[in-house]
Amino acid sequence: MRLRGRSSLTAAIEVAVAVSCILVYIWRFREAYSLSWIPIALGLLISHAVRRETPAAIGFGPAGWREAARKMAPWVAVLIAVLVGVGLWFETIRPASFERRLWNLARYLPWGVVQQYLLNGYFLNRLQVVFGAGKERRALAVTVLLFTGAHAPNPFLMAVAAAGGWICGRLYLRYRNLFVLGLAHGLVGFTLHLVTPLWLSRGFYAGPRYFEFY
């Protein structure tokens, strides 16, 4: 599906501005101004409106969800089972009440959808315009590079973002459904947070918070 839009230069400018704003938010404003993400979100919405992109066009629609869920569900289930098994074997599962774990899961699921929207619904789509038809791999490679960089300087998160971003990008190009990808992202992210020792994950913090973690 080719997105409507202006020139590749305009798309490149949109990507550069969005990345810059997100990085400034992570490194400068997130702690001091908790609502400073709102102007970024509004800017992204305006970008979609100018390009006349509907929610369904970027992946927030019913198209492809059945096939995506059918193909992805077994792999996600196996991955979660393996992660839990490793956590039990090495005794790294974090102690927490059932209510606390349920709350964490409730937070991770919508956050997974948000991250998949940014990764694929916005940046991958824009970079496809930049690189042109038939060069999806180049667009995906740059998208994953940007996604990985947003998780700096946490090496664990950067490794997970690189691998997961590439896989999710390929799945998005095939099925184009952000809901299924987002739910899978949330489930796997929740499980990783549950079983990964703090000395490795550093609390899943990125940006300046990474250095403040003890």
mmCIF file with all atom_site columns, C-alpha atoms in Angstrom:
data_model
loop_
_atom_site.group_PDB
_atom_site.id
_atom_site.type_symbol
_atom_site.label_atom_id
_atom_site.label_alt_id
_atom_site.label_comp_id
_atom_site.label_asym_id
_atom_site.label_entity_id
_atom_site.label_seq_id
_atom_site.pdbx_PDB_ins_code
_atom_site.Cartn_x
_atom_site.Cartn_y
_atom_site.Cartn_z
_atom_site.occupancy
_atom_site.B_iso_or_equiv
_atom_site.pdbx_formal_charge
_atom_site.auth_seq_id
_atom_site.auth_comp_id
_atom_site.auth_asym_id
_atom_site.auth_atom_id
_atom_site.pdbx_PDB_model_num
ATOM 1   C CA . MET A 1 1   ? 0.000  0.000   0.000  1.00 0.00 ? 1   MET A CA 1
ATOM 2   C CA . ARG A 1 2   ? 1.439  3.357   -1.019 1.00 0.00 ? 2   ARG A CA 1
ATOM 3   C CA . LEU A 1 3   ? 0.691  6.190   1.339  1.00 0.00 ? 3   LEU A CA 1
ATOM 4   C CA . ARG A 1 4   ? -0.604 9.481   0.044  1.00 0.00 ? 4   ARG A CA 1
ATOM 5   C CA . GLY A 1 5   ? 1.732  12.326  0.683  1.00 0.00 ? 5   GLY A CA 1
ATOM 6   C CA . ARG A 1 6   ? 4.079  14.922  -0.496 1.00 0.00 ? 6   ARG A CA 1
ATOM 7   C CA . SER A 1 7   ? 7.634  14.506  -1.601 1.00 0.00 ? 7   SER A CA 1
ATOM 8   C CA . SER A 1 8   ? 10.232 12.245  -0.074 1.00 0.00 ? 8   SER A CA 1
ATOM 9   C CA . LEU A 1 9   ? 11.990 15.365  1.193  1.00 0.00 ? 9   LEU A CA 1
ATOM 10  C CA . THR A 1 10  ? 8.925  16.369  3.185  1.00 0.00 ? 10  THR A CA 1
ATOM 11  C CA . ALA A 1 11  ? 8.702  12.857  4.648  1.00 0.00 ? 11  ALA A CA 1
ATOM 12  C CA . ALA A 1 12  ? 12.391 12.989  5.599  1.00 0.00 ? 12  ALA A CA 1
ATOM 13  C CA . ILE A 1 13  ? 11.850 16.315  7.356  1.00 0.00 ? 13  ILE A CA 1
ATOM 14  C CA . GLU A 1 14  ? 8.878  14.874  9.241  1.00 0.00 ? 14  GLU A CA 1
ATOM 15  C CA . VAL A 1 15  ? 10.997 11.945  10.404 1.00 0.00 ? 15  VAL A CA 1
ATOM 16  C CA . ALA A 1 16  ? 13.880 14.181  11.469 1.00 0.00 ? 16  ALA A CA 1
ATOM 17  C CA . VAL A 1 17  ? 11.617 16.527  13.417 1.00 0.00 ? 17  VAL A CA 1
ATOM 18  C CA . ALA A 1 18  ? 9.730  13.684  15.107 1.00 0.00 ? 18  ALA A CA 1
ATOM 19  C CA . VAL A 1 19  ? 12.934 11.868  16.105 1.00 0.00 ? 19  VAL A CA 1
ATOM 20  C CA . SER A 1 20  ? 14.470 15.072  17.450 1.00 0.00 ? 20  SER A CA 1
ATOM 21  C CA . CYS A 1 21  ? 11.381 15.859  19.524 1.00 0.00 ? 21  CYS A CA 1
ATOM 22  C CA . ILE A 1 22  ? 11.223 12.344  20.963 1.00 0.00 ? 22  ILE A CA 1
ATOM 23  C CA . LEU A 1 23  ? 14.907 12.358  21.901 1.00 0.00 ? 23  LEU A CA 1
ATOM 24  C CA . VAL A 1 24  ? 14.627 15.800  23.502 1.00 0.00 ? 24  VAL A CA 1
ATOM 25  C CA . TYR A 1 25  ? 11.618 14.552  25.448 1.00 0.00 ? 25  TYR A CA 1
ATOM 26  C CA . ILE A 1 26  ? 13.458 11.445  26.663 1.00 0.00 ? 26  ILE A CA 1
ATOM 27  C CA . TRP A 1 27  ? 16.702 13.195  27.578 1.00 0.00 ? 27  TRP A CA 1
ATOM 28  C CA . ARG A 1 28  ? 15.490 16.581  28.741 1.00 0.00 ? 28  ARG A CA 1
ATOM 29  C CA . PHE A 1 29  ? 11.808 17.042  29.474 1.00 0.00 ? 29  PHE A CA 1
ATOM 30  C CA . ARG A 1 30  ? 10.345 13.685  30.559 1.00 0.00 ? 30  ARG A CA 1
ATOM 31  C CA . GLU A 1 31  ? 11.312 14.012  34.214 1.00 0.00 ? 31  GLU A CA 1
ATOM 32  C CA . ALA A 1 32  ? 10.744 17.744  34.630 1.00 0.00 ? 32  ALA A CA 1
ATOM 33  C CA . TYR A 1 33  ? 7.584  18.051  32.513 1.00 0.00 ? 33  TYR A CA 1
ATOM 34  C CA . SER A 1 34  ? 5.564  14.838  32.576 1.00 0.00 ? 34  SER A CA 1
ATOM 35  C CA . LEU A 1 35  ? 3.023  16.063  30.014 1.00 0.00 ? 35  LEU A CA 1
ATOM 36  C CA . SER A 1 36  ? 5.560  17.337  27.504 1.00 0.00 ? 36  SER A CA 1
ATOM 37  C CA . TRP A 1 37  ? 4.763  14.375  25.250 1.00 0.00 ? 37  TRP A CA 1
ATOM 38  C CA . ILE A 1 38  ? 1.401  15.929  24.358 1.00 0.00 ? 38  ILE A CA 1
ATOM 39  C CA . PRO A 1 39  ? 2.774  18.453  21.804 1.00 0.00 ? 39  PRO A CA 1
ATOM 40  C CA . ILE A 1 40  ? 4.653  15.587  20.128 1.00 0.00 ? 40  ILE A CA 1
ATOM 41  C CA . ALA A 1 41  ? 1.475  13.519  19.884 1.00 0.00 ? 41  ALA A CA 1
ATOM 42  C CA . LEU A 1 42  ? -0.409 16.490  18.469 1.00 0.00 ? 42  LEU A CA 1
ATOM 43  C CA . GLY A 1 43  ? 2.330  17.036  15.897 1.00 0.00 ? 43  GLY A CA 1
ATOM 44  C CA . LEU A 1 44  ? 2.075  13.429  14.741 1.00 0.00 ? 44  LEU A CA 1
ATOM 45  C CA . LEU A 1 45  ? -1.705 13.703  14.449 1.00 0.00 ? 45  LEU A CA 1
ATOM 46  C CA . ILE A 1 46  ? -1.375 16.884  12.402 1.00 0.00 ? 46  ILE A CA 1
ATOM 47  C CA . SER A 1 47  ? 1.098  15.113  10.130 1.00 0.00 ? 47  SER A CA 1
ATOM 48  C CA . HIS A 1 48  ? -1.434 12.333  9.498  1.00 0.00 ? 48  HIS A CA 1
ATOM 49  C CA . ALA A 1 49  ? -4.210 14.859  8.898  1.00 0.00 ? 49  ALA A CA 1
ATOM 50  C CA . VAL A 1 50  ? -2.154 16.821  6.372  1.00 0.00 ? 50  VAL A CA 1
ATOM 51  C CA . ARG A 1 51  ? -1.389 13.618  4.500  1.00 0.00 ? 51  ARG A CA 1
ATOM 52  C CA . ARG A 1 52  ? -5.032 12.523  4.794  1.00 0.00 ? 52  ARG A CA 1
ATOM 53  C CA . GLU A 1 53  ? -4.047 9.216   6.357  1.00 0.00 ? 53  GLU A CA 1
ATOM 54  C CA . THR A 1 54  ? -6.908 7.414   8.043  1.00 0.00 ? 54  THR A CA 1
ATOM 55  C CA . PRO A 1 55  ? -6.371 5.196   11.113 1.00 0.00 ? 55  PRO A CA 1
ATOM 56  C CA . ALA A 1 56  ? -7.103 2.145   8.964  1.00 0.00 ? 56  ALA A CA 1
ATOM 57  C CA . ALA A 1 57  ? -4.486 3.193   6.413  1.00 0.00 ? 57  ALA A CA 1
ATOM 58  C CA . ILE A 1 58  ? -1.695 3.150   8.998  1.00 0.00 ? 58  ILE A CA 1
ATOM 59  C CA . GLY A 1 59  ? -2.793 -0.095  10.653 1.00 0.00 ? 59  GLY A CA 1
ATOM 60  C CA . PHE A 1 60  ? -5.551 0.742   13.143 1.00 0.00 ? 60  PHE A CA 1
ATOM 61  C CA . GLY A 1 61  ? -8.204 -1.192  11.322 1.00 0.00 ? 61  GLY A CA 1
ATOM 62  C CA . PRO A 1 62  ? -9.657 -4.699  10.989 1.00 0.00 ? 62  PRO A CA 1
ATOM 63  C CA . ALA A 1 63  ? -7.656 -5.606  7.906  1.00 0.00 ? 63  ALA A CA 1
ATOM 64  C CA . GLY A 1 64  ? -5.231 -8.473  8.367  1.00 0.00 ? 64  GLY A CA 1
ATOM 65  C CA . TRP A 1 65  ? -5.830 -9.044  12.053 1.00 0.00 ? 65  TRP A CA 1
ATOM 66  C CA . ARG A 1 66  ? -7.150 -12.589 11.777 1.00 0.00 ? 66  ARG A CA 1
ATOM 67  C CA . GLU A 1 67  ? -4.260 -13.859 9.686  1.00 0.00 ? 67  GLU A CA 1
ATOM 68  C CA . ALA A 1 68  ? -1.733 -11.918 11.775 1.00 0.00 ? 68  ALA A CA 1
ATOM 69  C CA . ALA A 1 69  ? -3.132 -13.303 15.028 1.00 0.00 ? 69  ALA A CA 1
ATOM 70  C CA . ARG A 1 70  ? -3.259 -16.838 13.655 1.00 0.00 ? 70  ARG A CA 1
ATOM 71  C CA . LYS A 1 71  ? 0.337  -16.754 12.431 1.00 0.00 ? 71  LYS A CA 1
ATOM 72  C CA . MET A 1 72  ? 1.839  -14.845 15.360 1.00 0.00 ? 72  MET A CA 1
ATOM 73  C CA . ALA A 1 73  ? 0.012  -16.339 18.359 1.00 0.00 ? 73  ALA A CA 1
ATOM 74  C CA . PRO A 1 74  ? 1.893  -19.681 18.446 1.00 0.00 ? 74  PRO A CA 1
ATOM 75  C CA . TRP A 1 75  ? 5.292  -17.972 18.206 1.00 0.00 ? 75  TRP A CA 1
ATOM 76  C CA . VAL A 1 76  ? 4.414  -15.426 20.882 1.00 0.00 ? 76  VAL A CA 1
ATOM 77  C CA . ALA A 1 77  ? 3.156  -18.215 23.156 1.00 0.00 ? 77  ALA A CA 1
ATOM 78  C CA . VAL A 1 78  ? 6.339  -20.224 22.676 1.00 0.00 ? 78  VAL A CA 1
ATOM 79  C CA . LEU A 1 79  ? 8.545  -17.183 23.318 1.00 0.00 ? 79  LEU A CA 1
ATOM 80  C CA . ILE A 1 80  ? 6.671  -16.323 26.510 1.00 0.00 ? 80  ILE A CA 1
ATOM 81  C CA . ALA A 1 81  ? 6.887  -19.941 27.691 1.00 0.00 ? 81  ALA A CA 1
ATOM 82  C CA . VAL A 1 82  ? 10.641 -20.001 27.036 1.00 0.00 ? 82  VAL A CA 1
ATOM 83  C CA . LEU A 1 83  ? 11.187 -16.713 28.867 1.00 0.00 ? 83  LEU A CA 1
ATOM 84  C CA . VAL A 1 84  ? 9.181  -17.872 31.872 1.00 0.00 ? 84  VAL A CA 1
ATOM 85  C CA . GLY A 1 85  ? 11.022 -21.204 31.851 1.00 0.00 ? 85  GLY A CA 1
ATOM 86  C CA . VAL A 1 86  ? 14.392 -19.433 31.828 1.00 0.00 ? 86  VAL A CA 1
ATOM 87  C CA . GLY A 1 87  ? 13.225 -17.168 34.630 1.00 0.00 ? 87  GLY A CA 1
ATOM 88  C CA . LEU A 1 88  ? 12.144 -20.142 36.727 1.00 0.00 ? 88  LEU A CA 1
ATOM 89  C CA . TRP A 1 89  ? 15.388 -22.023 36.013 1.00 0.00 ? 89  TRP A CA 1
ATOM 90  C CA . PHE A 1 90  ? 17.615 -19.119 37.022 1.00 0.00 ? 90  PHE A CA 1
ATOM 91  C CA . GLU A 1 91  ? 15.216 -17.891 39.714 1.00 0.00 ? 91  GLU A CA 1
ATOM 92  C CA . THR A 1 92  ? 15.081 -14.374 38.302 1.00 0.00 ? 92  THR A CA 1
ATOM 93  C CA . ILE A 1 93  ? 11.305 -13.865 38.299 1.00 0.00 ? 93  ILE A CA 1
ATOM 94  C CA . ARG A 1 94  ? 10.502 -10.720 40.228 1.00 0.00 ? 94  ARG A CA 1
ATOM 95  C CA . PRO A 1 95  ? 8.431  -11.204 43.367 1.00 0.00 ? 95  PRO A CA 1
ATOM 96  C CA . ALA A 1 96  ? 5.173  -9.251  43.210 1.00 0.00 ? 96  ALA A CA 1
ATOM 97  C CA . SER A 1 97  ? 1.543  -9.607  44.163 1.00 0.00 ? 97  SER A CA 1
ATOM 98  C CA . PHE A 1 98  ? -1.021 -10.786 41.656 1.00 0.00 ? 98  PHE A CA 1
ATOM 99  C CA . GLU A 1 99  ? -2.607 -7.332  41.643 1.00 0.00 ? 99  GLU A CA 1
ATOM 100 C CA . ARG A 1 100 ? 0.738  -5.691  40.907 1.00 0.00 ? 100 ARG A CA 1
ATOM 101 C CA . ARG A 1 101 ? 1.460  -8.025  38.019 1.00 0.00 ? 101 ARG A CA 1
ATOM 102 C CA . LEU A 1 102 ? -2.020 -7.481  36.627 1.00 0.00 ? 102 LEU A CA 1
ATOM 103 C CA . TRP A 1 103 ? -1.481 -3.721  36.793 1.00 0.00 ? 103 TRP A CA 1
ATOM 104 C CA . ASN A 1 104 ? 1.863  -4.019  35.018 1.00 0.00 ? 104 ASN A CA 1
ATOM 105 C CA . LEU A 1 105 ? 0.256  -6.106  32.278 1.00 0.00 ? 105 LEU A CA 1
ATOM 106 C CA . ALA A 1 106 ? -2.553 -3.565  31.900 1.00 0.00 ? 106 ALA A CA 1
ATOM 107 C CA . ARG A 1 107 ? 0.073  -0.853  31.380 1.00 0.00 ? 107 ARG A CA 1
ATOM 108 C CA . TYR A 1 108 ? 2.249  -2.849  28.996 1.00 0.00 ? 108 TYR A CA 1
ATOM 109 C CA . LEU A 1 109 ? -0.503 -3.755  26.536 1.00 0.00 ? 109 LEU A CA 1
ATOM 110 C CA . PRO A 1 110 ? -1.457 -0.198  25.494 1.00 0.00 ? 110 PRO A CA 1
ATOM 111 C CA . TRP A 1 111 ? 2.200  0.862   25.657 1.00 0.00 ? 111 TRP A CA 1
ATOM 112 C CA . GLY A 1 112 ? 2.997  -1.925  23.217 1.00 0.00 ? 112 GLY A CA 1
ATOM 113 C CA . VAL A 1 113 ? 0.413  -0.548  20.789 1.00 0.00 ? 113 VAL A CA 1
ATOM 114 C CA . VAL A 1 114 ? 1.867  2.955   21.149 1.00 0.00 ? 114 VAL A CA 1
ATOM 115 C CA . GLN A 1 115 ? 5.397  1.739   20.429 1.00 0.00 ? 115 GLN A CA 1
ATOM 116 C CA . GLN A 1 116 ? 4.265  -0.241  17.397 1.00 0.00 ? 116 GLN A CA 1
ATOM 117 C CA . TYR A 1 117 ? 2.450  2.820   16.107 1.00 0.00 ? 117 TYR A CA 1
ATOM 118 C CA . LEU A 1 118 ? 5.604  4.922   16.421 1.00 0.00 ? 118 LEU A CA 1
ATOM 119 C CA . LEU A 1 119 ? 7.859  2.213   14.998 1.00 0.00 ? 119 LEU A CA 1
ATOM 120 C CA . ASN A 1 120 ? 5.691  1.149   12.078 1.00 0.00 ? 120 ASN A CA 1
ATOM 121 C CA . GLY A 1 121 ? 2.600  3.312   11.760 1.00 0.00 ? 121 GLY A CA 1
ATOM 122 C CA . TYR A 1 122 ? 4.642  6.491   11.669 1.00 0.00 ? 122 TYR A CA 1
ATOM 123 C CA . PHE A 1 123 ? 8.370  6.049   11.083 1.00 0.00 ? 123 PHE A CA 1
ATOM 124 C CA . LEU A 1 124 ? 8.380  3.006   8.805  1.00 0.00 ? 124 LEU A CA 1
ATOM 125 C CA . ASN A 1 125 ? 5.573  4.462   6.711  1.00 0.00 ? 125 ASN A CA 1
ATOM 126 C CA . ARG A 1 126 ? 7.351  7.802   6.389  1.00 0.00 ? 126 ARG A CA 1
ATOM 127 C CA . LEU A 1 127 ? 10.664 6.173   5.524  1.00 0.00 ? 127 LEU A CA 1
ATOM 128 C CA . GLN A 1 128 ? 8.978  4.087   2.843  1.00 0.00 ? 128 GLN A CA 1
ATOM 129 C CA . VAL A 1 129 ? 8.035  7.382   1.223  1.00 0.00 ? 129 VAL A CA 1
ATOM 130 C CA . VAL A 1 130 ? 11.628 8.589   1.610  1.00 0.00 ? 130 VAL A CA 1
ATOM 131 C CA . PHE A 1 131 ? 13.207 5.525   0.013  1.00 0.00 ? 131 PHE A CA 1
ATOM 132 C CA . GLY A 1 132 ? 10.482 4.822   -2.523 1.00 0.00 ? 132 GLY A CA 1
ATOM 133 C CA . ALA A 1 133 ? 8.686  1.723   -3.712 1.00 0.00 ? 133 ALA A CA 1
ATOM 134 C CA . GLY A 1 134 ? 10.568 -1.570  -3.673 1.00 0.00 ? 134 GLY A CA 1
ATOM 135 C CA . LYS A 1 135 ? 13.072 -0.494  -1.027 1.00 0.00 ? 135 LYS A CA 1
ATOM 136 C CA . GLU A 1 136 ? 11.211 -1.618  2.062  1.00 0.00 ? 136 GLU A CA 1
ATOM 137 C CA . ARG A 1 137 ? 14.296 -3.273  3.555  1.00 0.00 ? 137 ARG A CA 1
ATOM 138 C CA . ARG A 1 138 ? 16.232 -0.004  3.515  1.00 0.00 ? 138 ARG A CA 1
ATOM 139 C CA . ALA A 1 139 ? 13.320 1.825   5.082  1.00 0.00 ? 139 ALA A CA 1
ATOM 140 C CA . LEU A 1 140 ? 13.006 -0.860  7.743  1.00 0.00 ? 140 LEU A CA 1
ATOM 141 C CA . ALA A 1 141 ? 16.736 -0.847  8.494  1.00 0.00 ? 141 ALA A CA 1
ATOM 142 C CA . VAL A 1 142 ? 16.729 2.903   9.151  1.00 0.00 ? 142 VAL A CA 1
ATOM 143 C CA . THR A 1 143 ? 13.529 2.600   11.183 1.00 0.00 ? 143 THR A CA 1
ATOM 144 C CA . VAL A 1 144 ? 15.074 -0.065  13.390 1.00 0.00 ? 144 VAL A CA 1
ATOM 145 C CA . LEU A 1 145 ? 18.213 2.026   13.794 1.00 0.00 ? 145 LEU A CA 1
ATOM 146 C CA . LEU A 1 146 ? 16.131 4.973   15.015 1.00 0.00 ? 146 LEU A CA 1
ATOM 147 C CA . PHE A 1 147 ? 14.048 2.736   17.286 1.00 0.00 ? 147 PHE A CA 1
ATOM 148 C CA . THR A 1 148 ? 17.176 1.214   18.788 1.00 0.00 ? 148 THR A CA 1
ATOM 149 C CA . GLY A 1 149 ? 18.750 4.607   19.348 1.00 0.00 ? 149 GLY A CA 1
ATOM 150 C CA . ALA A 1 150 ? 15.690 5.777   21.262 1.00 0.00 ? 150 ALA A CA 1
ATOM 151 C CA . HIS A 1 151 ? 16.469 3.097   23.869 1.00 0.00 ? 151 HIS A CA 1
ATOM 152 C CA . ALA A 1 152 ? 20.049 4.264   24.433 1.00 0.00 ? 152 ALA A CA 1
ATOM 153 C CA . PRO A 1 153 ? 22.154 3.937   26.486 1.00 0.00 ? 153 PRO A CA 1
ATOM 154 C CA . ASN A 1 154 ? 20.646 0.729   27.902 1.00 0.00 ? 154 ASN A CA 1
ATOM 155 C CA . PRO A 1 155 ? 22.447 -2.085  26.015 1.00 0.00 ? 155 PRO A CA 1
ATOM 156 C CA . PHE A 1 156 ? 19.855 -4.695  26.959 1.00 0.00 ? 156 PHE A CA 1
ATOM 157 C CA . LEU A 1 157 ? 16.945 -2.594  25.724 1.00 0.00 ? 157 LEU A CA 1
ATOM 158 C CA . MET A 1 158 ? 18.854 -1.617  22.590 1.00 0.00 ? 158 MET A CA 1
ATOM 159 C CA . ALA A 1 159 ? 19.498 -5.270  21.727 1.00 0.00 ? 159 ALA A CA 1
ATOM 160 C CA . VAL A 1 160 ? 15.851 -6.176  22.313 1.00 0.00 ? 160 VAL A CA 1
ATOM 161 C CA . ALA A 1 161 ? 14.683 -3.141  20.316 1.00 0.00 ? 161 ALA A CA 1
ATOM 162 C CA . ALA A 1 162 ? 16.929 -4.017  17.376 1.00 0.00 ? 162 ALA A CA 1
ATOM 163 C CA . ALA A 1 163 ? 15.814 -7.632  17.148 1.00 0.00 ? 163 ALA A CA 1
ATOM 164 C CA . GLY A 1 164 ? 12.174 -7.009  18.003 1.00 0.00 ? 164 GLY A CA 1
ATOM 165 C CA . GLY A 1 165 ? 11.963 -3.942  15.795 1.00 0.00 ? 165 GLY A CA 1
ATOM 166 C CA . TRP A 1 166 ? 13.185 -5.830  12.740 1.00 0.00 ? 166 TRP A CA 1
ATOM 167 C CA . ILE A 1 167 ? 10.801 -8.739  13.302 1.00 0.00 ? 167 ILE A CA 1
ATOM 168 C CA . CYS A 1 168 ? 7.823  -6.483  13.990 1.00 0.00 ? 168 CYS A CA 1
ATOM 169 C CA . GLY A 1 169 ? 8.615  -4.324  10.981 1.00 0.00 ? 169 GLY A CA 1
ATOM 170 C CA . ARG A 1 170 ? 8.635  -7.353  8.689  1.00 0.00 ? 170 ARG A CA 1
ATOM 171 C CA . LEU A 1 171 ? 5.330  -8.500  10.167 1.00 0.00 ? 171 LEU A CA 1
ATOM 172 C CA . TYR A 1 172 ? 3.841  -5.042  9.732  1.00 0.00 ? 172 TYR A CA 1
ATOM 173 C CA . LEU A 1 173 ? 4.813  -4.934  6.084  1.00 0.00 ? 173 LEU A CA 1
ATOM 174 C CA . ARG A 1 174 ? 3.063  -8.267  5.630  1.00 0.00 ? 174 ARG A CA 1
ATOM 175 C CA . TYR A 1 175 ? -0.095 -7.885  7.736  1.00 0.00 ? 175 TYR A CA 1
ATOM 176 C CA . ARG A 1 176 ? -0.313 -4.142  8.434  1.00 0.00 ? 176 ARG A CA 1
ATOM 177 C CA . ASN A 1 177 ? -2.190 -4.446  11.720 1.00 0.00 ? 177 ASN A CA 1
ATOM 178 C CA . LEU A 1 178 ? -0.918 -2.439  14.680 1.00 0.00 ? 178 LEU A CA 1
ATOM 179 C CA . PHE A 1 179 ? -3.353 -3.897  17.196 1.00 0.00 ? 179 PHE A CA 1
ATOM 180 C CA . VAL A 1 180 ? -2.056 -7.464  16.892 1.00 0.00 ? 180 VAL A CA 1
ATOM 181 C CA . LEU A 1 181 ? 1.565  -6.311  16.821 1.00 0.00 ? 181 LEU A CA 1
ATOM 182 C CA . GLY A 1 182 ? 0.984  -4.008  19.782 1.00 0.00 ? 182 GLY A CA 1
ATOM 183 C CA . LEU A 1 183 ? -0.617 -6.710  21.906 1.00 0.00 ? 183 LEU A CA 1
ATOM 184 C CA . ALA A 1 184 ? 2.217  -9.107  21.087 1.00 0.00 ? 184 ALA A CA 1
ATOM 185 C CA . HIS A 1 185 ? 4.716  -6.378  21.951 1.00 0.00 ? 185 HIS A CA 1
ATOM 186 C CA . GLY A 1 186 ? 2.970  -5.736  25.256 1.00 0.00 ? 186 GLY A CA 1
ATOM 187 C CA . LEU A 1 187 ? 2.823  -9.405  26.240 1.00 0.00 ? 187 LEU A CA 1
ATOM 188 C CA . VAL A 1 188 ? 6.462  -10.070 25.427 1.00 0.00 ? 188 VAL A CA 1
ATOM 189 C CA . GLY A 1 189 ? 7.569  -6.813  27.038 1.00 0.00 ? 189 GLY A CA 1
ATOM 190 C CA . PHE A 1 190 ? 5.666  -7.621  30.212 1.00 0.00 ? 190 PHE A CA 1
ATOM 191 C CA . THR A 1 191 ? 7.227  -11.078 30.342 1.00 0.00 ? 191 THR A CA 1
ATOM 192 C CA . LEU A 1 192 ? 10.730 -9.725  29.790 1.00 0.00 ? 192 LEU A CA 1
ATOM 193 C CA . HIS A 1 193 ? 10.215 -7.210  32.580 1.00 0.00 ? 193 HIS A CA 1
ATOM 194 C CA . LEU A 1 194 ? 9.008  -10.041 34.808 1.00 0.00 ? 194 LEU A CA 1
ATOM 195 C CA . VAL A 1 195 ? 11.924 -12.428 34.264 1.00 0.00 ? 195 VAL A CA 1
ATOM 196 C CA . THR A 1 196 ? 14.963 -10.267 33.444 1.00 0.00 ? 196 THR A CA 1
ATOM 197 C CA . PRO A 1 197 ? 17.255 -9.582  36.413 1.00 0.00 ? 197 PRO A CA 1
ATOM 198 C CA . LEU A 1 198 ? 17.718 -5.949  37.346 1.00 0.00 ? 198 LEU A CA 1
ATOM 199 C CA . TRP A 1 199 ? 21.492 -6.087  36.897 1.00 0.00 ? 199 TRP A CA 1
ATOM 200 C CA . LEU A 1 200 ? 20.873 -6.824  33.222 1.00 0.00 ? 200 LEU A CA 1
ATOM 201 C CA . SER A 1 201 ? 17.794 -4.727  32.461 1.00 0.00 ? 201 SER A CA 1
ATOM 202 C CA . ARG A 1 202 ? 18.646 -1.765  34.721 1.00 0.00 ? 202 ARG A CA 1
ATOM 203 C CA . GLY A 1 203 ? 14.961 -1.362  35.399 1.00 0.00 ? 203 GLY A CA 1
ATOM 204 C CA . PHE A 1 204 ? 14.187 -1.070  31.671 1.00 0.00 ? 204 PHE A CA 1
ATOM 205 C CA . TYR A 1 205 ? 15.255 2.572   31.861 1.00 0.00 ? 205 TYR A CA 1
ATOM 206 C CA . ALA A 1 206 ? 16.565 4.535   28.904 1.00 0.00 ? 206 ALA A CA 1
ATOM 207 C CA . GLY A 1 207 ? 17.884 8.063   28.623 1.00 0.00 ? 207 GLY A CA 1
ATOM 208 C CA . PRO A 1 208 ? 19.216 9.804   31.757 1.00 0.00 ? 208 PRO A CA 1
ATOM 209 C CA . ARG A 1 209 ? 17.156 7.540   34.023 1.00 0.00 ? 209 ARG A CA 1
ATOM 210 C CA . TYR A 1 210 ? 19.484 4.700   33.057 1.00 0.00 ? 210 TYR A CA 1
ATOM 211 C CA . PHE A 1 211 ? 22.355 6.394   34.892 1.00 0.00 ? 211 PHE A CA 1
ATOM 212 C CA . GLU A 1 212 ? 20.202 7.070   37.939 1.00 0.00 ? 212 GLU A CA 1
ATOM 213 C CA . PHE A 1 213 ? 19.228 3.425   38.419 1.00 0.00 ? 213 PHE A CA 1
ATOM 214 C CA . TYR A 1 214 ? 20.811 1.577   41.343 1.00 0.00 ? 214 TYR A CA 1
#
